[in-house]
CSV table of C-alpha atoms in Angstrom, one decimal:
chain,number,residue,atom,x,y,z
A,513,MET,CA,-5.8,-17.9,6.0
A,514,PRO,CA,-2.5,-18.9,4.4
A,515,ASP,CA,-0.6,-22.0,5.6
A,516,VAL,CA,2.6,-20.3,6.7
A,517,SER,CA,4.1,-23.7,7.6
A,518,ASN,CA,4.0,-24.7,3.9
A,519,ASP,CA,7.5,-24.7,2.3
A,520,LYS,CA,6.2,-23.9,-1.2
A,521,PRO,CA,5.9,-20.3,-2.4
A,522,THR,CA,2.3,-18.9,-2.4
A,523,ASN,CA,1.1,-16.4,-5.0
A,524,ILE,CA,-2.5,-15.4,-4.6
A,525,ILE,CA,-4.7,-12.5,-5.9
A,526,TYR,CA,-8.0,-11.9,-4.2
A,527,THR,CA,-10.5,-10.6,-6.8
A,528,GLY,CA,-13.9,-9.1,-6.5
A,529,VAL,CA,-16.0,-6.0,-6.7
A,530,ALA,CA,-15.4,-3.0,-4.5
A,531,GLY,CA,-16.3,-3.5,-0.9
A,532,THR,CA,-16.0,-7.2,-0.5
A,533,GLY,CA,-13.3,-7.2,2.1
A,534,LYS,CA,-10.2,-7.9,0.0
A,535,THR,CA,-8.0,-5.4,1.8
A,536,TYR,CA,-9.3,-6.7,5.1
A,537,ARG,CA,-8.0,-10.2,4.1
A,538,LEU,CA,-4.5,-8.7,3.5
A,539,LEU,CA,-4.6,-7.3,7.0
A,540,GLN,CA,-5.6,-10.6,8.5
A,541,ILE,CA,-2.9,-12.4,6.5
A,542,SER,CA,-0.3,-9.9,7.9
A,543,LYS,CA,-1.0,-11.3,11.3
A,544,GLU,CA,0.2,-14.7,10.1
A,545,TYR,CA,3.6,-13.1,9.3
A,546,THR,CA,4.0,-11.3,12.6
A,547,ASP,CA,5.9,-12.7,15.5
A,548,TYR,CA,5.0,-11.6,19.0
A,549,LEU,CA,8.2,-11.7,21.1
A,550,THR,CA,9.4,-10.9,24.6
A,551,ARG,CA,11.9,-8.1,24.4
A,552,ALA,CA,15.5,-9.3,24.3
A,553,ASN,CA,18.1,-7.8,26.7
A,554,ASP,CA,20.8,-5.4,25.5
A,555,GLU,CA,23.3,-8.2,25.0
A,556,ASP,CA,20.9,-10.1,22.8
A,557,LEU,CA,20.0,-6.9,20.8
A,558,LEU,CA,23.7,-6.2,20.2
A,559,LYS,CA,24.3,-9.8,19.0
A,560,GLN,CA,21.4,-9.6,16.6
A,561,LEU,CA,22.6,-6.2,15.2
A,562,LEU,CA,26.2,-7.4,14.6
A,563,GLN,CA,26.0,-11.1,13.7
A,564,ASP,CA,25.7,-10.6,9.9
A,565,LEU,CA,27.9,-7.5,9.6
A,566,SER,CA,31.5,-7.4,8.2
A,567,TRP,CA,34.3,-5.4,9.9
A,568,ARG,CA,33.7,-2.6,7.4
A,569,ASP,CA,30.0,-2.5,8.3
A,570,VAL,CA,30.9,-2.5,12.0
A,571,VAL,CA,33.2,0.4,11.6
A,572,CYS,CA,30.6,2.3,9.6
A,573,LEU,CA,28.1,1.6,12.3
A,574,VAL,CA,30.5,3.0,14.9
A,575,PHE,CA,30.7,6.3,12.9
A,576,LEU,CA,27.0,6.4,12.5
A,577,ASP,CA,26.5,6.0,16.2
A,578,PHE,CA,29.0,8.8,16.9
A,579,GLN,CA,27.2,11.0,14.4
A,580,SER,CA,23.9,10.4,16.2
A,581,GLN,CA,25.7,11.9,19.2
A,582,LYS,CA,26.8,14.9,17.2
A,583,GLN,CA,30.4,13.7,16.9
A,584,ASP,CA,31.7,13.6,13.3
A,585,LEU,CA,35.4,13.2,13.9
A,586,VAL,CA,36.6,9.9,15.5
A,587,LYS,CA,40.0,8.6,16.3
A,588,VAL,CA,41.1,4.9,16.1
A,589,PRO,CA,41.2,4.3,19.9
A,590,GLU,CA,37.6,5.5,20.1
A,591,ILE,CA,36.6,3.1,17.4
A,592,VAL,CA,38.4,0.1,19.0
A,593,ASN,CA,36.8,0.8,22.4
A,594,HIS,CA,33.3,1.3,21.1
A,595,GLU,CA,30.8,-1.3,22.2
A,596,PHE,CA,30.0,-2.4,18.6
A,597,PHE,CA,33.7,-3.0,17.9
A,598,VAL,CA,34.3,-4.8,21.2
A,599,ALA,CA,31.2,-7.0,20.8
A,600,LYS,CA,32.1,-8.0,17.2
A,601,ALA,CA,35.6,-8.9,18.4
A,602,ALA,CA,34.1,-11.1,21.1
A,603,GLN,CA,31.8,-12.8,18.5
A,604,ASN,CA,34.8,-13.6,16.4
A,605,ALA,CA,36.9,-14.7,19.4
A,606,ARG,CA,39.4,-11.9,18.7
A,607,GLU,CA,41.5,-10.4,21.5
A,608,LYS,CA,44.7,-9.2,19.7
A,609,ASN,CA,45.6,-6.7,17.0
A,610,LEU,CA,42.2,-5.0,17.1
A,611,SER,CA,43.8,-1.6,16.4
A,612,ASN,CA,45.4,-3.1,13.2
A,613,THR,CA,42.0,-4.4,12.1
A,614,ALA,CA,40.5,-0.9,12.5
A,615,TRP,CA,43.4,0.8,10.7
A,616,THR,CA,43.2,-1.7,7.8
A,617,VAL,CA,39.5,-1.2,7.3
A,618,LEU,CA,39.8,2.6,7.4
A,619,GLN,CA,42.7,2.8,5.0
A,620,MET,CA,41.4,0.2,2.6
A,621,HIS,CA,38.2,2.1,2.2
A,622,SER,CA,39.7,5.6,1.9
A,623,PRO,CA,39.6,7.5,-1.4
A,624,THR,CA,42.6,7.5,-3.8
A,625,SER,CA,42.5,11.3,-3.7
A,626,SER,CA,43.1,11.4,0.0
A,627,GLN,CA,45.8,13.9,1.1
A,628,THR,CA,46.4,12.1,4.4
A,629,VAL,CA,46.2,8.4,3.6
A,630,THR,CA,48.7,6.4,1.6
A,631,TYR,CA,47.6,2.8,1.1
A,632,LYS,CA,48.1,0.5,-1.8
A,633,ASN,CA,45.3,-2.1,-1.6
A,634,ARG,CA,42.3,0.1,-1.6
A,635,ALA,CA,38.8,-1.2,-2.1
A,636,SER,CA,36.7,0.1,-5.0
A,637,GLN,CA,34.3,2.0,-2.7
A,638,ALA,CA,35.5,4.7,-0.4
A,639,TYR,CA,33.8,5.3,3.0
A,640,PHE,CA,36.3,7.1,5.2
A,641,ASP,CA,39.0,9.8,5.1
A,642,LYS,CA,41.3,11.3,7.7
A,643,ASP,CA,42.1,14.9,8.5
A,644,HIS,CA,45.5,16.3,9.4
A,645,SER,CA,44.9,15.9,13.1
A,646,GLY,CA,44.6,12.1,12.7
A,647,ALA,CA,40.8,12.0,13.2
A,648,TRP,CA,38.7,10.0,10.7
A,649,TYR,CA,35.3,10.9,9.3
A,650,LEU,CA,32.7,9.4,7.0
A,651,LEU,CA,32.7,10.7,3.4
A,652,PRO,CA,29.4,12.5,2.7
A,653,ASP,CA,29.1,10.6,-0.6
A,654,SER,CA,29.0,7.3,1.3
A,655,MET,CA,26.0,8.3,3.4
A,656,MET,CA,23.5,7.2,0.8
A,657,LEU,CA,25.2,3.7,0.7
A,658,LEU,CA,24.7,3.4,4.4
A,659,SER,CA,20.9,4.0,4.5
A,660,ALA,CA,20.1,0.4,5.4
A,661,LEU,CA,22.8,0.3,8.0
A,662,SER,CA,21.5,3.6,9.4
A,663,GLU,CA,18.0,2.1,9.6
A,664,GLN,CA,19.4,-0.9,11.5
A,665,LEU,CA,21.1,1.4,14.0
A,666,SER,CA,17.9,3.4,14.5
A,667,GLU,CA,16.0,0.2,15.1
A,668,PHE,CA,18.6,-1.0,17.6
A,669,GLN,CA,18.6,2.3,19.5
A,670,GLN,CA,14.8,2.3,19.6
A,671,ALA,CA,14.8,-1.4,20.8
A,672,GLN,CA,17.3,-0.4,23.6
A,673,TYR,CA,15.0,2.5,24.6
A,674,ASP,CA,12.0,0.3,24.6
A,675,ASN,CA,13.9,-2.4,26.5
A,676,ASN,CA,14.8,0.1,29.3
A,677,ALA,CA,11.2,1.4,29.4
A,678,SER,CA,9.7,-2.1,29.9
A,679,GLN,CA,11.6,-5.3,30.2
A,680,HIS,CA,8.6,-7.5,29.8
A,681,ALA,CA,6.4,-5.6,27.2
A,682,PRO,CA,5.5,-7.7,24.1
A,683,SER,CA,7.3,-6.8,20.9
A,684,GLN,CA,6.3,-7.4,17.3
A,685,GLN,CA,8.6,-8.6,14.4
A,686,GLN,CA,6.9,-8.1,11.1
A,687,ARG,CA,7.9,-10.5,8.3
A,688,PHE,CA,5.9,-8.7,5.7
A,689,SER,CA,5.8,-5.5,3.7
A,690,MET,CA,2.6,-3.9,2.5
A,691,VAL,CA,2.2,-1.4,-0.4
A,692,SER,CA,-0.7,0.0,-2.4
A,693,PHE,CA,-0.2,0.3,-6.1
A,694,HIS,CA,-1.3,3.4,-8.0
A,695,GLN,CA,-1.0,4.8,-11.5
A,696,ALA,CA,2.4,6.4,-10.8
A,697,TYR,CA,3.8,3.4,-8.9
A,698,GLY,CA,6.9,2.0,-10.7
A,699,TYR,CA,9.9,-0.3,-10.7
A,700,GLU,CA,11.9,2.3,-8.8
A,701,GLU,CA,9.6,2.1,-5.7
A,702,PHE,CA,9.1,-1.7,-5.9
A,703,VAL,CA,12.5,-3.1,-7.0
A,704,GLU,CA,15.3,-0.4,-7.2
A,705,GLY,CA,15.8,3.0,-8.6
A,706,ILE,CA,18.1,5.9,-8.8
A,707,ARG,CA,17.1,8.7,-6.4
A,708,PRO,CA,18.5,12.1,-5.7
A,709,MET,CA,20.3,12.5,-2.4
A,710,MET,CA,21.4,15.7,-0.6
A,711,ALA,CA,24.9,15.4,0.8
A,712,ALA,CA,26.8,17.9,2.9
A,713,SER,CA,29.7,19.6,1.1
A,714,ASN,CA,33.3,18.5,1.9
A,715,GLN,CA,34.3,22.1,2.4
A,716,SER,CA,34.4,22.9,6.1
A,717,ASN,CA,34.1,26.6,5.6
A,718,ASN,CA,30.5,26.5,4.4
A,719,SER,CA,27.3,24.6,5.0
A,720,LEU,CA,26.4,24.1,1.3
A,721,SER,CA,24.8,20.9,0.2
A,722,GLN,CA,25.3,19.2,-3.1
A,723,MET,CA,23.0,16.9,-5.1
A,724,SER,CA,24.1,13.3,-5.8
A,725,TYR,CA,22.4,10.2,-7.0
A,726,GLY,CA,22.4,6.7,-5.6
A,727,ILE,CA,20.7,3.4,-6.2
A,728,ILE,CA,18.0,2.8,-3.6
A,729,ASP,CA,16.4,-0.6,-2.9
A,730,GLY,CA,12.6,-0.8,-3.3
A,731,ALA,CA,10.0,-2.5,-1.0
A,732,PHE,CA,10.1,-5.9,-2.7
A,733,LEU,CA,13.9,-6.0,-2.9
A,734,LYS,CA,14.3,-5.1,0.8
A,735,LEU,CA,11.8,-7.8,1.8
A,736,CYS,CA,13.6,-10.4,-0.4
A,737,GLN,CA,16.9,-9.5,1.2
A,738,ARG,CA,15.5,-10.0,4.6
A,739,ALA,CA,14.0,-13.4,3.6
A,740,ALA,CA,17.3,-14.6,2.1
A,741,ASN,CA,19.0,-13.9,5.4
A,742,ASP,CA,16.3,-15.8,7.3
A,743,PRO,CA,15.5,-18.9,5.3
A,744,GLN,CA,13.7,-20.7,8.1
A,745,GLN,CA,10.9,-18.2,8.2
A,746,ARG,CA,8.3,-17.2,5.6
A,747,TYR,CA,7.9,-13.6,4.5
A,748,ALA,CA,5.1,-12.0,2.6
A,749,MET,CA,4.7,-9.2,0.1
A,750,LEU,CA,1.2,-7.7,0.4
A,751,ILE,CA,0.0,-5.6,-2.5
A,752,ASP,CA,-3.3,-3.7,-2.4
A,753,GLU,CA,-5.0,-2.7,-5.7
A,754,ILE,CA,-2.4,-4.5,-7.9
A,755,ASN,CA,-4.5,-3.5,-10.9
A,756,ARG,CA,-3.9,0.2,-10.4
A,757,ALA,CA,-0.3,0.1,-11.7
A,758,ASN,CA,1.3,-1.1,-14.8
A,759,VAL,CA,2.4,-4.5,-13.4
A,760,SER,CA,4.8,-5.3,-16.2
A,761,ARG,CA,6.6,-2.1,-15.5
A,762,VAL,CA,6.6,-2.4,-11.7
A,763,PHE,CA,7.9,-6.0,-11.6
A,764,GLY,CA,10.2,-5.6,-14.7
A,765,GLU,CA,12.5,-8.5,-15.1
A,766,LEU,CA,11.2,-10.0,-11.9
A,767,LEU,CA,7.9,-11.0,-13.4
A,768,SER,CA,9.2,-14.4,-14.4
A,769,LEU,CA,11.2,-14.8,-11.2
A,770,ILE,CA,8.1,-14.7,-8.9
A,771,GLU,CA,6.8,-18.0,-10.4
A,772,PRO,CA,7.0,-20.7,-7.7
A,773,ASP,CA,9.2,-23.0,-9.8
A,774,LYS,CA,11.6,-20.2,-10.7
A,775,ARG,CA,12.5,-19.3,-7.1
A,776,VAL,CA,16.0,-19.6,-5.7
A,777,GLY,CA,16.7,-23.2,-4.7
A,778,THR,CA,14.1,-24.8,-6.9
A,779,ALA,CA,14.8,-27.1,-9.9
A,780,ASN,CA,14.1,-24.3,-12.5
A,781,ALA,CA,15.6,-21.4,-10.5
A,782,MET,CA,16.3,-18.2,-12.4
A,783,THR,CA,18.3,-15.1,-11.6
A,784,VAL,CA,18.6,-11.8,-13.5
A,785,ASN,CA,20.9,-8.8,-13.4
A,786,LEU,CA,18.9,-5.9,-11.9
A,787,ALA,CA,18.3,-3.0,-14.2
A,788,TYR,CA,20.1,-0.2,-12.3
A,789,SER,CA,22.7,-1.8,-10.1
A,790,GLY,CA,23.4,-4.8,-12.3
A,791,ARG,CA,23.4,-7.1,-9.2
A,792,THR,CA,22.5,-10.7,-9.7
A,793,PHE,CA,19.2,-11.4,-8.0
A,794,GLY,CA,16.7,-14.2,-7.6
A,795,VAL,CA,13.5,-14.3,-5.5
A,796,PRO,CA,13.8,-16.5,-2.4
A,797,ALA,CA,11.5,-19.5,-2.1
A,798,ASN,CA,10.3,-18.3,1.4
A,799,VAL,CA,8.6,-15.2,0.0
A,800,ASP,CA,4.9,-15.3,-0.5
A,801,ILE,CA,2.9,-12.7,-2.5
A,802,TYR,CA,-0.7,-11.7,-1.8
A,803,ALA,CA,-2.6,-9.1,-3.8
A,804,THR,CA,-6.0,-7.6,-4.3
A,805,MET,CA,-7.7,-6.8,-7.6
A,806,ASN,CA,-10.9,-4.9,-8.3
A,807,THR,CA,-12.7,-6.7,-11.1
A,808,GLN,CA,-14.8,-3.6,-11.9
A,809,ASP,CA,-11.9,-2.1,-13.8
A,810,HIS,CA,-12.6,-3.4,-17.4
A,811,SER,CA,-9.3,-2.2,-18.7
A,812,LEU,CA,-7.4,-5.0,-16.9
A,813,ALA,CA,-8.1,-8.0,-19.1
A,814,PRO,CA,-4.5,-8.1,-20.4
A,815,LEU,CA,-3.3,-7.8,-16.8
A,816,ASP,CA,-5.5,-10.7,-15.8
A,817,MET,CA,-4.0,-12.9,-18.5
A,818,ALA,CA,-0.4,-11.9,-17.7
A,819,LEU,CA,-0.8,-12.9,-14.1
A,820,ARG,CA,-3.0,-15.9,-14.4
A,821,ARG,CA,0.0,-18.3,-14.8
A,822,ARG,CA,1.9,-16.8,-11.9
A,823,PHE,CA,-1.0,-16.4,-9.3
A,824,ARG,CA,-3.9,-18.3,-8.0
A,825,PHE,CA,-7.1,-16.2,-8.3
A,826,ILE,CA,-9.5,-16.4,-5.4
A,827,ASN,CA,-12.9,-14.7,-5.8
A,828,CYS,CA,-14.2,-12.7,-2.9
A,829,PRO,CA,-18.0,-12.5,-3.2
A,830,SER,CA,-20.2,-10.0,-1.4
A,831,GLN,CA,-21.4,-11.4,2.0
A,832,PRO,CA,-24.8,-9.8,2.8
A,833,GLU,CA,-25.2,-12.2,5.7
A,834,LEU,CA,-22.7,-10.1,7.7
A,835,LEU,CA,-25.0,-7.1,7.6
A,836,PRO,CA,-27.3,-6.1,10.5
A,837,ILE,CA,-31.0,-5.4,10.8
A,838,ILE,CA,-31.7,-1.7,11.7
A,839,SER,CA,-34.8,-0.8,13.5
A,840,LEU,CA,-36.7,2.5,13.9
A,841,SER,CA,-38.2,1.2,17.2
A,842,LYS,CA,-36.0,1.8,20.2
A,843,ALA,CA,-38.4,0.4,22.7
A,844,SER,CA,-37.9,-3.3,21.9
A,845,LYS,CA,-34.7,-5.3,21.6
A,846,ILE,CA,-36.5,-7.7,19.2
A,847,PRO,CA,-36.8,-5.9,15.8
A,848,ASN,CA,-40.4,-5.5,14.5
A,849,ALA,CA,-40.4,-6.5,10.9
A,850,ALA,CA,-42.7,-3.6,10.0
A,851,GLU,CA,-40.4,-1.1,11.7
A,852,SER,CA,-37.0,-2.6,10.6
A,853,ILE,CA,-34.8,-2.7,7.5
A,854,ASP,CA,-32.9,-5.9,6.8
A,855,LEU,CA,-29.7,-4.7,5.2
A,856,ALA,CA,-28.8,-8.2,4.0
A,857,LYS,CA,-32.1,-8.3,2.0
A,858,VAL,CA,-31.5,-4.7,0.7
A,859,LEU,CA,-28.1,-5.6,-0.6
A,860,THR,CA,-29.3,-8.9,-2.1
A,861,GLY,CA,-32.2,-7.3,-3.9
A,862,LEU,CA,-30.0,-4.5,-5.3
A,863,ASN,CA,-27.3,-6.9,-6.5
A,864,LEU,CA,-29.9,-9.2,-8.1
A,865,ARG,CA,-31.2,-6.3,-10.2
A,866,ILE,CA,-27.7,-4.9,-10.8
A,867,SER,CA,-26.7,-8.3,-12.2
A,868,GLN,CA,-29.7,-8.3,-14.5
A,869,THR,CA,-29.0,-4.9,-16.0
A,870,LEU,CA,-25.3,-4.0,-15.5
A,871,GLY,CA,-23.7,-7.4,-15.0
A,872,ILE,CA,-22.2,-9.1,-11.9
A,873,GLU,CA,-19.0,-7.0,-12.0
A,874,ALA,CA,-21.1,-3.9,-11.1
A,875,GLN,CA,-22.5,-5.5,-7.9
A,876,LEU,CA,-22.0,-3.8,-4.6
A,877,GLY,CA,-19.8,-5.3,-1.8
A,878,HIS,CA,-21.1,-5.7,1.7
A,879,ALA,CA,-18.6,-3.1,3.0
A,880,PHE,CA,-20.9,-0.3,1.7
A,881,LEU,CA,-23.4,-1.2,4.4
A,882,PHE,CA,-21.2,-2.9,7.0
A,883,SER,CA,-21.0,0.2,9.2
A,884,VAL,CA,-24.7,1.2,8.8
A,885,HIS,CA,-26.6,1.0,12.1
A,886,SER,CA,-29.3,3.6,11.7
A,887,LEU,CA,-31.8,4.8,9.0
A,888,GLU,CA,-29.9,8.1,8.8
A,889,GLN,CA,-26.6,6.3,8.0
A,890,LEU,CA,-28.4,4.2,5.4
A,891,GLN,CA,-29.8,7.4,3.7
A,892,ILE,CA,-26.3,9.0,3.7
A,893,VAL,CA,-24.7,5.9,2.1
A,894,LEU,CA,-27.3,5.7,-0.6
A,895,VAL,CA,-27.0,9.4,-1.5
A,896,GLU,CA,-23.3,9.8,-1.3
A,897,GLN,CA,-21.9,6.4,-2.3
A,898,ILE,CA,-24.3,3.8,-3.7
A,899,ILE,CA,-26.4,5.8,-6.1
A,900,PRO,CA,-23.4,7.8,-7.6
A,901,GLN,CA,-21.5,4.6,-8.2
A,902,LEU,CA,-24.4,2.8,-9.9
A,903,ALA,CA,-25.1,6.0,-11.9
A,904,GLN,CA,-21.6,5.9,-13.2
A,905,ALA,CA,-21.8,2.2,-14.0
A,906,ALA,CA,-25.1,2.8,-15.8
A,907,GLY,CA,-23.9,5.8,-17.7
A,908,GLY,CA,-26.6,7.9,-16.0
A,909,GLN,CA,-29.4,5.9,-17.7
A,910,VAL,CA,-32.5,6.8,-15.7
A,911,ALA,CA,-34.5,3.7,-16.7
A,912,THR,CA,-31.8,1.3,-15.6
A,913,LEU,CA,-31.4,3.1,-12.2
A,914,GLN,CA,-35.1,3.2,-11.7
A,915,TYR,CA,-35.3,-0.6,-12.4
A,916,ILE,CA,-32.6,-1.3,-9.8
A,917,PHE,CA,-34.4,0.7,-7.2
A,918,LYS,CA,-37.9,-0.6,-8.2
A,919,ASP,CA,-39.1,2.9,-8.9
A,920,GLU,CA,-41.3,1.9,-11.8
A,921,GLN,CA,-45.0,2.3,-11.1
A,922,GLN,CA,-44.2,4.3,-8.0
A,923,PRO,CA,-45.4,7.8,-7.3
A,924,MET,CA,-42.7,10.4,-7.8
A,925,GLN,CA,-42.5,11.1,-4.1
A,926,ALA,CA,-41.5,7.5,-3.4
A,927,GLN,CA,-39.0,7.2,-6.2
A,928,PHE,CA,-35.3,7.0,-5.3
A,929,ILE,CA,-34.3,8.2,-8.8
A,930,HIS,CA,-36.0,10.9,-10.8
A,931,ASP,CA,-35.7,11.7,-14.4
A,932,SER,CA,-34.4,15.2,-14.2
A,933,GLN,CA,-35.8,15.9,-17.6
A,934,THR,CA,-39.3,15.1,-16.5
A,935,LEU,CA,-38.8,17.6,-13.6
A,936,MET,CA,-37.8,20.2,-16.1
A,937,ASN,CA,-40.5,19.6,-18.7
A,938,ASN,CA,-42.9,22.3,-17.4
A,939,ASP,CA,-40.1,24.9,-17.3
A,940,ILE,CA,-38.9,23.9,-20.8
A,941,SER,CA,-42.4,24.1,-22.2
A,942,ASN,CA,-42.8,27.6,-20.8
A,943,ARG,CA,-39.4,28.6,-22.3
A,944,ILE,CA,-40.4,27.1,-25.7
A,945,ALA,CA,-43.6,29.0,-25.7
A,946,SER,CA,-41.7,32.2,-24.8
A,947,GLN,CA,-39.2,31.6,-27.5
A,948,ASN,CA,-42.0,31.0,-30.1
A,949,THR,CA,-43.4,34.4,-29.3
A,950,ILE,CA,-40.0,36.0,-29.6
A,951,ALA,CA,-39.2,34.1,-32.7
A,952,ALA,CA,-42.4,35.4,-34.4
A,953,GLN,CA,-41.1,38.9,-33.7
A,954,HIS,CA,-37.4,38.4,-34.3
A,955,SER,CA,-36.2,36.0,-37.0
A,956,MET,CA,-32.7,35.8,-35.3
A,957,PHE,CA,-34.2,33.4,-32.7
A,958,ALA,CA,-35.2,30.9,-35.4
A,959,GLY,CA,-33.8,27.5,-34.5
A,960,GLN,CA,-34.2,27.9,-30.8
A,961,GLN,CA,-37.3,25.6,-30.9
A,962,SER,CA,-35.2,22.7,-32.2
A,963,TYR,CA,-32.6,23.2,-29.4
A,964,PHE,CA,-35.2,23.0,-26.7
A,965,ALA,CA,-37.0,20.1,-28.4
A,966,GLN,CA,-33.7,18.2,-28.5
A,967,SER,CA,-32.9,19.0,-24.9
A,968,MET,CA,-36.2,17.4,-23.8
A,969,HIS,CA,-34.9,14.0,-24.9
A,970,THR,CA,-31.4,14.0,-23.5
A,971,GLY,CA,-32.4,12.8,-20.0
A,972,SER,CA,-30.3,12.5,-16.8
A,973,TYR,CA,-30.9,11.2,-13.3
A,974,ALA,CA,-31.6,13.1,-10.1
A,975,ILE,CA,-31.7,11.8,-6.6
A,976,ASN,CA,-35.1,12.4,-4.9
A,977,THR,CA,-34.7,15.5,-2.8
A,978,ASP,CA,-36.7,13.9,0.0
A,979,LEU,CA,-34.1,11.2,0.3
A,980,ILE,CA,-31.4,13.8,0.5
A,981,ALA,CA,-33.4,15.7,3.1
A,982,LYS,CA,-34.3,12.4,4.9
A,983,THR,CA,-38.0,13.4,4.9
A,984,GLY,CA,-41.3,12.3,3.3
A,985,GLU,CA,-41.6,8.7,2.2
A,986,PHE,CA,-38.0,8.1,3.0
A,987,ALA,CA,-38.6,8.6,6.7
A,988,ASN,CA,-40.5,5.3,6.6
A,989,THR,CA,-39.2,1.7,6.4
A,990,ALA,CA,-41.6,0.6,3.6
A,991,VAL,CA,-39.7,2.4,0.9
A,992,TYR,CA,-36.5,0.5,1.8
A,993,GLN,CA,-38.2,-2.8,2.2
A,994,ARG,CA,-39.4,-2.4,-1.4
A,995,LEU,CA,-35.7,-3.0,-2.4
A,996,TYR,CA,-35.8,-6.6,-1.1
A,997,PRO,CA,-35.6,-9.4,-3.7
């Protein structure tokens, strides 16, 4: 488990073959970045919501709250009397000229094209406009800029609801974000990107929507912003299957910034201008990064080298000792060795022979057998998961698969893996004989003999049908005990 009390940034990648519990480790780590709290009262919730917000944010929040109640047009007295505005004034020890503050914020952030507002010192970004009745409304184009604020409002409203439902129920505050990388995952999801947004038309006479585009923060950027505003706590980015995406593309210019000595506040701190927004950004020192990597993907050697300087690599070996012993005897609580299958020995034996033939990176993780508690479950896992995976790793080579399952010198009915070509030999021989007869009568079939002769040597594997049907030799423990080291 990570040392969350450590002030130094942690970058770790857990590596190993499939099924060794790497993702489980991330889930356990997430608990170290979760606070279990007693619910705050409404006053505390309001204070938490408003403490870091500017007057412009507070006014926007008031509009969003009215919109959640199906009210789009708001007049200044309604703004000034709203609980958000009143609470912010109390936090700032303000009692006078509150209406002037509201008017200034509204006019400063109105568009230059407004037909109802005349104001000289406008800000660069417009959020509000006024109709001819004197009521104000949020500009549709500003809604995409308020997504984070809208999310904060939703969380506040949900917290209030939960608070009323149970004053003493435990609450969780997560200081982590978890994502799974995949082939299509990119910089836009992780850092920031331009996304299409549907905004309602300004025209009041129709309900048309128009497409617009805005810069949306990604998962890592959002987490870093939270961490920067809470420097006393540690935050974690959890990445499952980091090898499944193009890491250089996903991290972009942040690939150097995640190095522990390049974090904000360190001696070699670095910042960059983000690709889309142009904002200056650095990775806070209180953000830790944990990831998993499947070592069976042989295309990832360059990725390994690129991340080696920036991450500690911790190997996650298979743990067969965690596996149970399954017994065919239901009468006794003490497993009889002759009537039981030690899954730890099964996995150890398979991995020993896999290492000898396919290499250690083709080994099986304990998770394949972790949930097996009966012979039927073992048979299903072998047929549907283990054998197909090993067949793919072995390129379908029958001799390799038969060695792994100790099928040499075994009668065919006790072999896990059959040579499908052997099963077809009799049929092919009959077909060749038939073709020879036809070829003697029709020269157009000449050459067919060579085709069938060649097909006899191609070879491919087949799973014993008795194992699939869970009958014959595979109803007994001995055939599985044969897999022990």
